[in-house]
Coordinates of C-alpha atoms in Angstrom, one line a residue:
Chain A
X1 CA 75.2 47.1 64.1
X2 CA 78.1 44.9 63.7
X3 CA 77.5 42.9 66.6
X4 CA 73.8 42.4 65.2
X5 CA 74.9 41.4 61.9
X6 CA 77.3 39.1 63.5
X7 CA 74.0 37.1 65.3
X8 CA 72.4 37.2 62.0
X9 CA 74.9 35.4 60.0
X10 CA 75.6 32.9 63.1
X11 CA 72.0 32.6 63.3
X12 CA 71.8 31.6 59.1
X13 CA 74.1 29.3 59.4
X14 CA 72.4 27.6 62.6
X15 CA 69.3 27.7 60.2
X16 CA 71.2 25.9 57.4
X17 CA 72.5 23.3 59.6
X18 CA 70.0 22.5 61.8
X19 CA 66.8 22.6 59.3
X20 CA 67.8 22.2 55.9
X21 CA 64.7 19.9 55.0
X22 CA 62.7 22.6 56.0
X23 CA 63.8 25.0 53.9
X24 CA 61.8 25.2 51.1
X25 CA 58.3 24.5 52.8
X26 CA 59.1 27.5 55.3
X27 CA 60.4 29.4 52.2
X28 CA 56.3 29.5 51.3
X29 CA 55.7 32.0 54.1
X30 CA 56.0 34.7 51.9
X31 CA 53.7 33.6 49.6
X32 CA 51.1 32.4 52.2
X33 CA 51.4 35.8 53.7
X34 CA 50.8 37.5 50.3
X35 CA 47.2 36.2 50.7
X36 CA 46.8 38.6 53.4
X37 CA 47.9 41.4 51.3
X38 CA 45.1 41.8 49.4
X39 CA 43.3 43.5 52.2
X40 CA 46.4 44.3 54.9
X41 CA 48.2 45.5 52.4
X42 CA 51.2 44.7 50.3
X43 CA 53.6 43.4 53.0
X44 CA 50.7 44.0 55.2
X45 CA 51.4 47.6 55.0
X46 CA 47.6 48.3 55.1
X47 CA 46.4 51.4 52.8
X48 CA 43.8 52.1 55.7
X49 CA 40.4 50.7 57.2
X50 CA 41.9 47.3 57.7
X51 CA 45.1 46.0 60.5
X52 CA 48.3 46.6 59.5
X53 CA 50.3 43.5 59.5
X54 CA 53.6 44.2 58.9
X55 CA 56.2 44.2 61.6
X56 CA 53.0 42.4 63.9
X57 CA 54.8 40.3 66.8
X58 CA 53.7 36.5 65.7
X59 CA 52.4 35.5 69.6
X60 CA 50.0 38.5 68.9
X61 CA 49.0 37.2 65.4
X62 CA 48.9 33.8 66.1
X63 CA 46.7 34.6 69.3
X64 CA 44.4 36.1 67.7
X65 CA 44.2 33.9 65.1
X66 CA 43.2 31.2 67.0
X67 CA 41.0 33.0 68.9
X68 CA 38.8 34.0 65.5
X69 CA 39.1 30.2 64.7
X70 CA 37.0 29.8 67.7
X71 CA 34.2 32.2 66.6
X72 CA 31.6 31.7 64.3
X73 CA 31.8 34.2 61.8
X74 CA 28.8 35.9 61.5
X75 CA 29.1 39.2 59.3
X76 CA 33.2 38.8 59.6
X77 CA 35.2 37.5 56.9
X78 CA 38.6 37.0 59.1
X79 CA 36.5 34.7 61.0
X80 CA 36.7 32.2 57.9
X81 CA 40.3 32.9 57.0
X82 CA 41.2 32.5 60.5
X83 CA 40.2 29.0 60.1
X84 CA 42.0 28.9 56.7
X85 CA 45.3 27.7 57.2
X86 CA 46.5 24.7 59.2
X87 CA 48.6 25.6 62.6
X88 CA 52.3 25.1 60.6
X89 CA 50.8 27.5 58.2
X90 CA 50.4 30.1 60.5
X91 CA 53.3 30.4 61.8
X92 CA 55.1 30.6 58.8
X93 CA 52.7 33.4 57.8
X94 CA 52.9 35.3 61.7
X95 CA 57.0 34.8 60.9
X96 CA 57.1 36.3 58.1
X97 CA 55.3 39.7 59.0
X98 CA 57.1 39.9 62.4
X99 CA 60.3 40.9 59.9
X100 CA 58.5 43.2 57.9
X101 CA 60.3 46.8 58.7
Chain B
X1 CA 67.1 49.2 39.4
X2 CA 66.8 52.7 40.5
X3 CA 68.2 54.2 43.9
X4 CA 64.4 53.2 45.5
X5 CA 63.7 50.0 43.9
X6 CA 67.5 49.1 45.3
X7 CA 66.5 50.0 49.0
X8 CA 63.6 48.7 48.5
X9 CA 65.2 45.4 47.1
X10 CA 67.5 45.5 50.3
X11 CA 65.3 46.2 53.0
X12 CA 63.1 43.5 51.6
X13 CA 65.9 41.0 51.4
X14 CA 66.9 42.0 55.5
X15 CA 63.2 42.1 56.2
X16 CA 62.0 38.7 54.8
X17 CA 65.1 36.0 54.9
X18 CA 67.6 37.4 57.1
X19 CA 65.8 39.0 60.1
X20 CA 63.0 36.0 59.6
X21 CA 65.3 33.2 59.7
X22 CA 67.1 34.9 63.0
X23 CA 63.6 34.8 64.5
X24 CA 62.2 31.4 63.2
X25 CA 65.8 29.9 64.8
X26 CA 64.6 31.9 68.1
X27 CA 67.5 33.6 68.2
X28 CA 66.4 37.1 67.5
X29 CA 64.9 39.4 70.3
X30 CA 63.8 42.3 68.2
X31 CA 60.4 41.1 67.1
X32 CA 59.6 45.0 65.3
X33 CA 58.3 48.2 65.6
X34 CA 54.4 48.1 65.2
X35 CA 53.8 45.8 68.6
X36 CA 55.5 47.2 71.6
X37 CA 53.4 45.2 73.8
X38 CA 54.6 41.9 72.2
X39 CA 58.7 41.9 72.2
X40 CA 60.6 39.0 71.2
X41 CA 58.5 36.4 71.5
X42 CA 58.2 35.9 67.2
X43 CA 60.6 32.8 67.4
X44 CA 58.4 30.8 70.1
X45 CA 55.7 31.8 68.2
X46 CA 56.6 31.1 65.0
X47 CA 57.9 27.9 66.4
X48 CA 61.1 26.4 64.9
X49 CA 60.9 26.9 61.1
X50 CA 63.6 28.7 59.6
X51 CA 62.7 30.8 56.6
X52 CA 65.1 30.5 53.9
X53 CA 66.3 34.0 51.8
X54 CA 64.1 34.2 48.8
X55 CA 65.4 33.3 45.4
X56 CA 67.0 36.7 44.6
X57 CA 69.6 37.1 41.2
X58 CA 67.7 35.3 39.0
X59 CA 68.1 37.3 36.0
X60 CA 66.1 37.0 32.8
X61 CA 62.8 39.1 30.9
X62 CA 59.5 38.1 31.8
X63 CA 56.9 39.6 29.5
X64 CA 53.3 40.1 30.7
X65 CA 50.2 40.6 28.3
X66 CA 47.4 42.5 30.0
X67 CA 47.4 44.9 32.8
X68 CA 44.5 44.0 34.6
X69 CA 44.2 42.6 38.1
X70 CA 46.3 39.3 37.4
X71 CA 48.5 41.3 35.1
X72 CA 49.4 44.2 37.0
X73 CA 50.1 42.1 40.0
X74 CA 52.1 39.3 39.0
X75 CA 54.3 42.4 37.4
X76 CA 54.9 43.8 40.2
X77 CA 55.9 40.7 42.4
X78 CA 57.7 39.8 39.7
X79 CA 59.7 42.9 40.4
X80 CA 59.5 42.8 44.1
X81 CA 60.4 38.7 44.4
X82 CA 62.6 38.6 41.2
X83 CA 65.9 40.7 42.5
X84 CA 67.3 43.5 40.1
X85 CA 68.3 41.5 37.6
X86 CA 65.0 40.0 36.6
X87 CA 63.6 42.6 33.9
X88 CA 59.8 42.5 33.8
X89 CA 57.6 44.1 30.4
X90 CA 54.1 44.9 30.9
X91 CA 52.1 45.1 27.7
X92 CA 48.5 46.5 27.8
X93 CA 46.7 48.5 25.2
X94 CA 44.8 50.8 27.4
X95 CA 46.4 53.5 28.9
X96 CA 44.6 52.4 32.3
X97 CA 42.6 49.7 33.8
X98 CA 38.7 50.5 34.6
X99 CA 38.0 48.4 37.9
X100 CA 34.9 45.6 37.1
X101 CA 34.7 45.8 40.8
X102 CA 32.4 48.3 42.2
X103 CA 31.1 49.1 39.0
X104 CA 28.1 47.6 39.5
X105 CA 27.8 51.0 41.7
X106 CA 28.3 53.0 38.5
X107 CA 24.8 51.8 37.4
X108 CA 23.0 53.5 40.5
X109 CA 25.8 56.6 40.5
X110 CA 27.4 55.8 43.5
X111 CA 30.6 55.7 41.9
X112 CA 31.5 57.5 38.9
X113 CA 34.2 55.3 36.1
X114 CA 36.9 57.5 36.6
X115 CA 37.3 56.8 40.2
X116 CA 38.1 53.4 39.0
X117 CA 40.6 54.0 36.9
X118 CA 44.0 52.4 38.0
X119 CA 47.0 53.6 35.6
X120 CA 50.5 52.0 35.8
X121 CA 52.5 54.7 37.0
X122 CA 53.7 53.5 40.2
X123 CA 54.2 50.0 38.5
X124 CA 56.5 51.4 36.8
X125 CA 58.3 54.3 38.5
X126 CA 58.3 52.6 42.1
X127 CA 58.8 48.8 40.8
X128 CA 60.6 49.3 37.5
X129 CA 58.1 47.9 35.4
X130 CA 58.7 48.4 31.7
X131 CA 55.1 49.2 30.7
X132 CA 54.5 49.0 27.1
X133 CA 51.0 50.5 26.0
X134 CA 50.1 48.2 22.2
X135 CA 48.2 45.8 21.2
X136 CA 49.9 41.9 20.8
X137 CA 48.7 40.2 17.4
X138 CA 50.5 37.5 17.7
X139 CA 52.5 34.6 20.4
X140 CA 55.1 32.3 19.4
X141 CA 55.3 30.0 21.7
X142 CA 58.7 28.1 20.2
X143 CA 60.6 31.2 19.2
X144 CA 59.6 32.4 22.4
X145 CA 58.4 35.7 21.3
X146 CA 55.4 38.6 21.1
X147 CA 54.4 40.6 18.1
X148 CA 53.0 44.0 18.7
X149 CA 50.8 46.1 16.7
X150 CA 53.2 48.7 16.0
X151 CA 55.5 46.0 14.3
X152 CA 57.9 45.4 17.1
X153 CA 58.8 42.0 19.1
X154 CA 59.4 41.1 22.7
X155 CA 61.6 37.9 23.3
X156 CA 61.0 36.7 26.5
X157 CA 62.5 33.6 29.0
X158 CA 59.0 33.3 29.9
X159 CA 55.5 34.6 29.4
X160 CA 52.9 35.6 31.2
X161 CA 49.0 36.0 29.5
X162 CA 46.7 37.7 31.7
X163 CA 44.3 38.8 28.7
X164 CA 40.5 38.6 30.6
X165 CA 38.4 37.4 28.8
X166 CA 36.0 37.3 25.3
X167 CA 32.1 37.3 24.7
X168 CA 30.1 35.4 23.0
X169 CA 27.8 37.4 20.3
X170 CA 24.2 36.0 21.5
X171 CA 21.7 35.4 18.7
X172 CA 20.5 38.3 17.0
X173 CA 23.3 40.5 18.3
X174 CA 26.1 42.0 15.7
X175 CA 27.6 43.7 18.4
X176 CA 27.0 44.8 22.0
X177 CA 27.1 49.2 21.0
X178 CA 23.3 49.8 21.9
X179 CA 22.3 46.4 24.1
X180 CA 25.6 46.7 26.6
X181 CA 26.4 43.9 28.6
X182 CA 28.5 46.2 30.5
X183 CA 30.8 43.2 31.9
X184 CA 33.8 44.8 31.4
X185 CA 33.8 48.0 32.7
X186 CA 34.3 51.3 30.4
X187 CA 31.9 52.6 28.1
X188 CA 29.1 49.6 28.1
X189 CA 28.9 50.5 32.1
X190 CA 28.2 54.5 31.1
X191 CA 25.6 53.3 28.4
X192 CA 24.0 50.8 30.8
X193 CA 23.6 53.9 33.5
X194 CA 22.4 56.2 30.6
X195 CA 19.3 53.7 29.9
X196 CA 18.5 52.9 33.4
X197 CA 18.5 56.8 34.1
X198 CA 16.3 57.1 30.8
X199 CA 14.2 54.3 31.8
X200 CA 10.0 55.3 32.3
X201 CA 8.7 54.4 35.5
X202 CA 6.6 51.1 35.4
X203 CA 9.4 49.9 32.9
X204 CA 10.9 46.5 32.7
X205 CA 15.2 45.9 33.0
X206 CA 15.8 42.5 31.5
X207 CA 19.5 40.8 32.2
X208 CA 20.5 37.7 31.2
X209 CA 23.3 35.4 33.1
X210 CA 25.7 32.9 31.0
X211 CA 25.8 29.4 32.2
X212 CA 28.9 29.1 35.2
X213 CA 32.0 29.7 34.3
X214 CA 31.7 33.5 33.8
X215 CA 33.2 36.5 34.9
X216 CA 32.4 37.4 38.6
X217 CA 30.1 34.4 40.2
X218 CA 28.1 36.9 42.4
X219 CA 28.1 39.8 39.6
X220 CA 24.9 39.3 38.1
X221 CA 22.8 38.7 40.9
X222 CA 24.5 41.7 42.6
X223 CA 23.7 43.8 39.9
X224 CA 20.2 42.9 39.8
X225 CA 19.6 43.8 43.3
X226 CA 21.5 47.2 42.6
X227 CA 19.7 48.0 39.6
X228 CA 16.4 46.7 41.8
X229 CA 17.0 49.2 44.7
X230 CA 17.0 52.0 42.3
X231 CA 14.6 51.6 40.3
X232 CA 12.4 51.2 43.5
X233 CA 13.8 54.7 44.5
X234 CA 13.8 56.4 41.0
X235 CA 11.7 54.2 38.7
X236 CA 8.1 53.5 41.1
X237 CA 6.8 50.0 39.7
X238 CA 9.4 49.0 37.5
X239 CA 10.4 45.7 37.5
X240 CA 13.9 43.9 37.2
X241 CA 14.1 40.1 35.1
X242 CA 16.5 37.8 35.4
X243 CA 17.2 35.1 33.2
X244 CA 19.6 32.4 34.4
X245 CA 20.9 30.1 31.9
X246 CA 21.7 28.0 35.7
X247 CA 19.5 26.0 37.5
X248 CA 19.8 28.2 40.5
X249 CA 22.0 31.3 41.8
X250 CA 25.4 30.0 40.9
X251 CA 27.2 32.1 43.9
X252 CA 26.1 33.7 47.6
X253 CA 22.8 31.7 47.5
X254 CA 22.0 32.6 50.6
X255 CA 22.7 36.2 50.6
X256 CA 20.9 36.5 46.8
X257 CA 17.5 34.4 47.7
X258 CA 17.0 36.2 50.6
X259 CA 17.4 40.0 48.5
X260 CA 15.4 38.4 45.5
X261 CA 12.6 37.4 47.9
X262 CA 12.5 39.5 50.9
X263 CA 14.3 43.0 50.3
X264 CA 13.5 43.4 46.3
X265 CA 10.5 41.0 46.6
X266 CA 8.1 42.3 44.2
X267 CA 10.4 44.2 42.1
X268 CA 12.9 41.3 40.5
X269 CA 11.4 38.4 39.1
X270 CA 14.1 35.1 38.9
X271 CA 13.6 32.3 36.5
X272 CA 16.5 29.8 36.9
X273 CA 17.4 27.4 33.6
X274 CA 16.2 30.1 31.3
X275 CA 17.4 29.6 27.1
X276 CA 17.7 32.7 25.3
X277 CA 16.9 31.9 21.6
X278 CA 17.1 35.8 20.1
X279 CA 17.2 39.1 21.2
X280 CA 15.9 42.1 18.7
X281 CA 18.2 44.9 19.5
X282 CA 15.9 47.2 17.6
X283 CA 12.6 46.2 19.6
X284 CA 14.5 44.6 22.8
X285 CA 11.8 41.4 22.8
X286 CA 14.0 38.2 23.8
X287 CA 12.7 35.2 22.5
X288 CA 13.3 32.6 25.8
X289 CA 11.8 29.2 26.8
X290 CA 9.4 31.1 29.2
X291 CA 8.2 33.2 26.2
X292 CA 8.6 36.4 24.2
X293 CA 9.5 38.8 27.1
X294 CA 9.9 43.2 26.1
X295 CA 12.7 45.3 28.2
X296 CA 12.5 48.4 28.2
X297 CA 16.4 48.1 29.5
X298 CA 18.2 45.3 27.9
X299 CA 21.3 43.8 29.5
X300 CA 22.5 40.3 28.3
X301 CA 25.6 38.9 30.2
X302 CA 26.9 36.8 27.0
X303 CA 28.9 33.5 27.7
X304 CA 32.6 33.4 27.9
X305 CA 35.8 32.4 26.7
X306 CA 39.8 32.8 26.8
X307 CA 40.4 35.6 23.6
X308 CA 41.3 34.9 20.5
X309 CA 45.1 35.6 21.5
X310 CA 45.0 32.6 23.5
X311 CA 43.4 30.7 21.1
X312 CA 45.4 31.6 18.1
X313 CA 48.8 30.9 20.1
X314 CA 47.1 26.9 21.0
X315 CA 46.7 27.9 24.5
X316 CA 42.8 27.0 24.8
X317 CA 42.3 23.4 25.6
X318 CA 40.1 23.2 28.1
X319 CA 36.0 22.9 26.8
X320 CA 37.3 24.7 23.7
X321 CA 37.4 27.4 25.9
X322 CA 39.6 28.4 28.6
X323 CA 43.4 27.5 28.6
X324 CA 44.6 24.5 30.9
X325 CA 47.1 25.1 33.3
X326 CA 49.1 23.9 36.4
X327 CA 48.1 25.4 39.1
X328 CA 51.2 25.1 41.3
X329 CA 52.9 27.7 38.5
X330 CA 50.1 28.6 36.4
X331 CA 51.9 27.5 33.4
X332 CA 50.1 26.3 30.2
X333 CA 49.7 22.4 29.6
X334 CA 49.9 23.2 25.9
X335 CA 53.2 24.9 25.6
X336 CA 56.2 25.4 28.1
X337 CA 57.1 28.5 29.4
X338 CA 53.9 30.0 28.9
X339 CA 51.7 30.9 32.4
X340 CA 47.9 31.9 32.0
X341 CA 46.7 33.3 34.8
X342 CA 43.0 34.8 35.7
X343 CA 39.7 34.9 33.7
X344 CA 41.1 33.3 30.7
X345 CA 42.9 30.2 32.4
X346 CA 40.6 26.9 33.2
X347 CA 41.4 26.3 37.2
X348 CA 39.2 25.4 40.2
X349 CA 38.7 28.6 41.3
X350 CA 36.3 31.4 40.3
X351 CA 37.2 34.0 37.8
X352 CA 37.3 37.4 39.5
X353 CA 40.3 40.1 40.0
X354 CA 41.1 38.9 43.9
X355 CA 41.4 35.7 43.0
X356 CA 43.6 36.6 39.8
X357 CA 45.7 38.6 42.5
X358 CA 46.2 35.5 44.4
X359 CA 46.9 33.9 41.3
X360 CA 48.9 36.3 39.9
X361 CA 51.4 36.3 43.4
X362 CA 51.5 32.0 42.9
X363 CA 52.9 32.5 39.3
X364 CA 54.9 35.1 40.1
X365 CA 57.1 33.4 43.3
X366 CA 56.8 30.0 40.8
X367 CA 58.6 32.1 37.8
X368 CA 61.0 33.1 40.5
X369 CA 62.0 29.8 41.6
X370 CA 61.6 28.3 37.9
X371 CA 64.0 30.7 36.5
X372 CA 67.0 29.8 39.7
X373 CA 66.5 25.9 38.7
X374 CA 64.2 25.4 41.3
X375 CA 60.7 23.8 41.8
X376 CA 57.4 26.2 42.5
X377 CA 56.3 25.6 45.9
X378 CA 54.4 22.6 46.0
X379 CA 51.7 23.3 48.6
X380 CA 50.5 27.1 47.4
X381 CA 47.1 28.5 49.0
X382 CA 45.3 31.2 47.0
X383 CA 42.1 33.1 48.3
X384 CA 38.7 34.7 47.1
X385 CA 36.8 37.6 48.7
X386 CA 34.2 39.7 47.3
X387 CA 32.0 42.1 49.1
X388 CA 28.6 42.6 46.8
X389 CA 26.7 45.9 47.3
X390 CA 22.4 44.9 47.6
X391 CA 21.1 48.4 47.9
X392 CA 22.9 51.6 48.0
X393 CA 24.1 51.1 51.9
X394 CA 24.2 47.6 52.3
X395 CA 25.9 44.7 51.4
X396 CA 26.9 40.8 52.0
X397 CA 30.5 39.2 51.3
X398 CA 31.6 35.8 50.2
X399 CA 34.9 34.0 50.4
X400 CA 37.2 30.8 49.8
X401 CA 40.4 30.0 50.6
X402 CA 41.6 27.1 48.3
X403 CA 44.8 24.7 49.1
X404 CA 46.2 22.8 46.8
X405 CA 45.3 19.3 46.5
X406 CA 48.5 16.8 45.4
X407 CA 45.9 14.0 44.4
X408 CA 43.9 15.8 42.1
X409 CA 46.5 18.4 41.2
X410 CA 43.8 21.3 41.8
X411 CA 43.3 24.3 43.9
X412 CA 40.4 22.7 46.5
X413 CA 38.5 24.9 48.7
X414 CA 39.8 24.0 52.4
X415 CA 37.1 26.7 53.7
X416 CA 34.4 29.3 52.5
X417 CA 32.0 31.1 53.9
X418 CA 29.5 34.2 53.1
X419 CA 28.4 37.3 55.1
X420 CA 25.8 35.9 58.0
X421 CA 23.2 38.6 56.9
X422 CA 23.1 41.8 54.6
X423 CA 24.3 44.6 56.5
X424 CA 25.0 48.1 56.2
X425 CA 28.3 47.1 58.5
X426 CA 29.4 45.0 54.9
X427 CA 28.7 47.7 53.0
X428 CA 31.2 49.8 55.3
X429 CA 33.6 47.0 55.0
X430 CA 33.6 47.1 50.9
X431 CA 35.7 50.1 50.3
X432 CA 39.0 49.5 52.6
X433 CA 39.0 45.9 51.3
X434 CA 38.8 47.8 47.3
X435 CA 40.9 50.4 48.5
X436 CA 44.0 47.8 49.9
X437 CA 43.0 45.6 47.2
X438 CA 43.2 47.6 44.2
X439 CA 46.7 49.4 46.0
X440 CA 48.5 45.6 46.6
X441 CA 47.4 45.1 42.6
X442 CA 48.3 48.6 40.9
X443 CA 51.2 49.7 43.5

């Protein structure tokens, strides 16, 4: 663990140094993710019936995503919210439930 | 906080800044445990944003007034976002919330009300929630405090109204104890199914729908065509009315004209830009521009406004009905430190509970910041879904998905959208969506 932990902070501080502009827009992923929470499930821990988001790689969501975006929706509601939020959006979204435990 | 609300708090701090930011900087290679077939690619994904640790330690008391969809949720974010030190007091004078969702399904026994009945045990014993079952008389919005009915006062840093909503009385009504308009769900909703089971064959179900804003865009027109499909099966030649104080179906257009004229053709009868000048509860004629019309099942949906708690406290400034607000926080425009959120506040968007959920998760993360010194997030997105039942296996859907719009300081729809056809695939779809729905809102 401690050489983990170690990345981590190194990796924080990169953050802090490197993209402190950023911070508060990408600090929204959270609450852009909670719109999918409604029907994934708080922290996209889905009750049932519907994905499960949380701990989703964000190539995998982003992929398919886009791929939906592509679709017409027909009888498919993720087919609109795929085309609901711009491409910077998304991966804040896809980056915050890839570090859901 | 409790021993599980503290592991809860830490794994939630690891989960969403820490491990996040290691991953947006593309310098983590442990992308989680639910995609084995997708390892460490998050950061190249996610491209270069960092994600910054959410505001934790703010401490403070928020009080929240009404446990309904908004209320409930924006508690329990409250409690997930806010860090251990942010104490959060729900007040609600029911002992449980009665979902208006589904129970439009009530009315043709599909569902039955106690199966949706959401209490707030797990807001409180797995979020720490202080719930607080009594009736507020009063706000003071300076002293920054809530009376209760028992005598006793809440002083809060900030408050949160999620109070639903009021009815209008409609001419020639005292009250709504025999002609239910059943829009919130309880003991109208049992009444409503009592008459329609009662109801003679050949008989006539007369509902009446406010003008827009109301409760639930698609409701009335959903409830039609539920009442419609069983009548047909349980009622041969009755007949369903619908006066709409709009000059068309207000939501699902597509969806509703196509039930009202192909699948219920025949059995419900639509007259858009109807008046309602009197209804005799005694001998259930309605006295309309179209004419003295008899129900043998009466239903008026009465027009709407913020409740008198929000009007007494100065909140309502919007049409003298509905209280104002900024959507980026959901705070009042008539007094600081207030937040309205839901049916009773004036915004852009419909009012319906997965809306106020969205809502309620907006003023919740902007309380958050507000309370550390910081700004909300400037550029919130909020969304609307509703799946609406047609007959007793099928349904259609509609949704919106609304950004927030810097010029006009509004939430604007960015895209929407409603089900292609009526299918019994929808009506499939309904319950997980309730299910995860009512779960993300109740705990």
């Amino acid at each position: 663990m401690k050489p983990r932990h170690f990345t981590y902070v190194l990796a924080l501080l990169g953050a802090c140094v490197l993209f402190p502009v950023q911070a508060v827009r990408a600090e929204s992923g959270r609450l852009l993710a909670s719109n999918c929470f409604q029907c994934h499930g708080t922290e996209g821990r889905s009750q049932g019936g519907i994905d499960r988001l949380a701990g989703m790689g964000a190539n995998k969501l982003i992929g398919e995503m886009k791929e939906m975006r592509a679709k017409t929706p027909g009888n498919d509601m993720m087919k609109v919210h795929a085309r609901a939020y711009t491409d910077a959006q998304l991966n804040d979204i896809a980056a915050y439930f890839a570090n859901v435990r | 906080m409790n021993l599980h609300n503290r592991r809860q708090f830490l794994r939630l701090l690891g989960a969403s800044s820490l491990g996040a930011l290691v991953h947006g900087c593309g310098g983590g290679g442990d992308s989680g445990t639910g995609d084995s077939a997708d390892t460490g690619d998050s950061g190249s994904g996610g491209g270069t944003t960092p994600v910054t640790p959410p505001v934790v330690n703010v401490s403070g008391h928020v009080v929240v007034v009404g446990g309904g969809m908004g209320g409930a949720t924006v508690a329990k974010f409250l409690r997930l976002w806010g860090g251990q030190n942010l104490r959060v007091t729900l007040i609600e004078r029911n002992p449980s919330y009665t979902s208006n969702i589904l129970s439009n399904l009530v009315l043709n026994g599909q569902r039955t009300l106690s199966s949706l009945a959401y209490d707030y045990a797990r807001l409180r014993d797995n979020y720490g929630v202080n719930v607080i079952q009594g009736e507020v008389m009063g706000i003071d919005p300076v002293a920054r405090k809530v009376s209760l009915g028992d005598g006793s006062t809440q002083t809060y840093d900030r408050l949160v109204l999620a109070p639903g909503l009021e009815f209008d009385l409609m001419p020639g009504l005292t009250d709504y104890q025999t002609i239910p308009h059943a829009w919130q769900a309880g003991p109208q909703t049992a009444l409503l199914a009592q008459q329609l089971a009662a109801m003679p064959a050949g008989g006539t179900f007369v509902m009446t729908i406010p003008a827009a804003p109301f409760r639930c865009p698609p409701g009335p027109y959903e409830r039609a065509c539920v009442v419609a499909d069983y009548l047909k099966r349980n009622k041969p030649g009755a007949k369903v009315i619908v006066l709409d104080a709009n000059p068309g179906i207000a939501a699902e257009r597509a969806s509703f004209e196509t039930a009202f004229n192909t699948l219920h053709a025949g059995v419900i009868e639509y007259h858009a830009a109807a008046t309602i000048d009197s209804i005799d509860p005694v001998t259930r004629l309605v006295q309309t521009n179209l004419g003295s019309i008899a129900a043998s099942v009466l239903n008026p949906i009465p027009p709407q406004r913020a409740p008198r708690l929000v009007q007494d406290a100065g909140l309502v400034n919007v049409n003298g009905r509905w209280a104002g607000v900024d959507v980026l926080s959901y705070e009042s425009t008539a007094h600081p430190g207030v937040h309205v959120i839901g049916d009773a506040s004036a915004t852009t968007q419909p009012k319906a509970g997965h809306i106020a959920n969205a809502e309620a998760k907006v003023c919740a993360d902007a309380i958050v910041r507000m309370l550390a010194g910081q700004a909300p997030d400037p550029a919130p997105v909020t969304n609307s879904a509703c799946y609406s039942p047609i007959t007793a296996t099928t349904a259609s859907w509609l949704t919106a998905i609304y950004h927030y719009d810097p010029a006009s300081r509004t939430m604007k729809p960015y895209v929407t959208g409603e089900a292609a056809s009526i299918t019994s695939g929808n009506y499939e779809d309904m319950f997980p969506w309730f299910n995860n729905l009512m779960a993300d809102s109740f705990g």
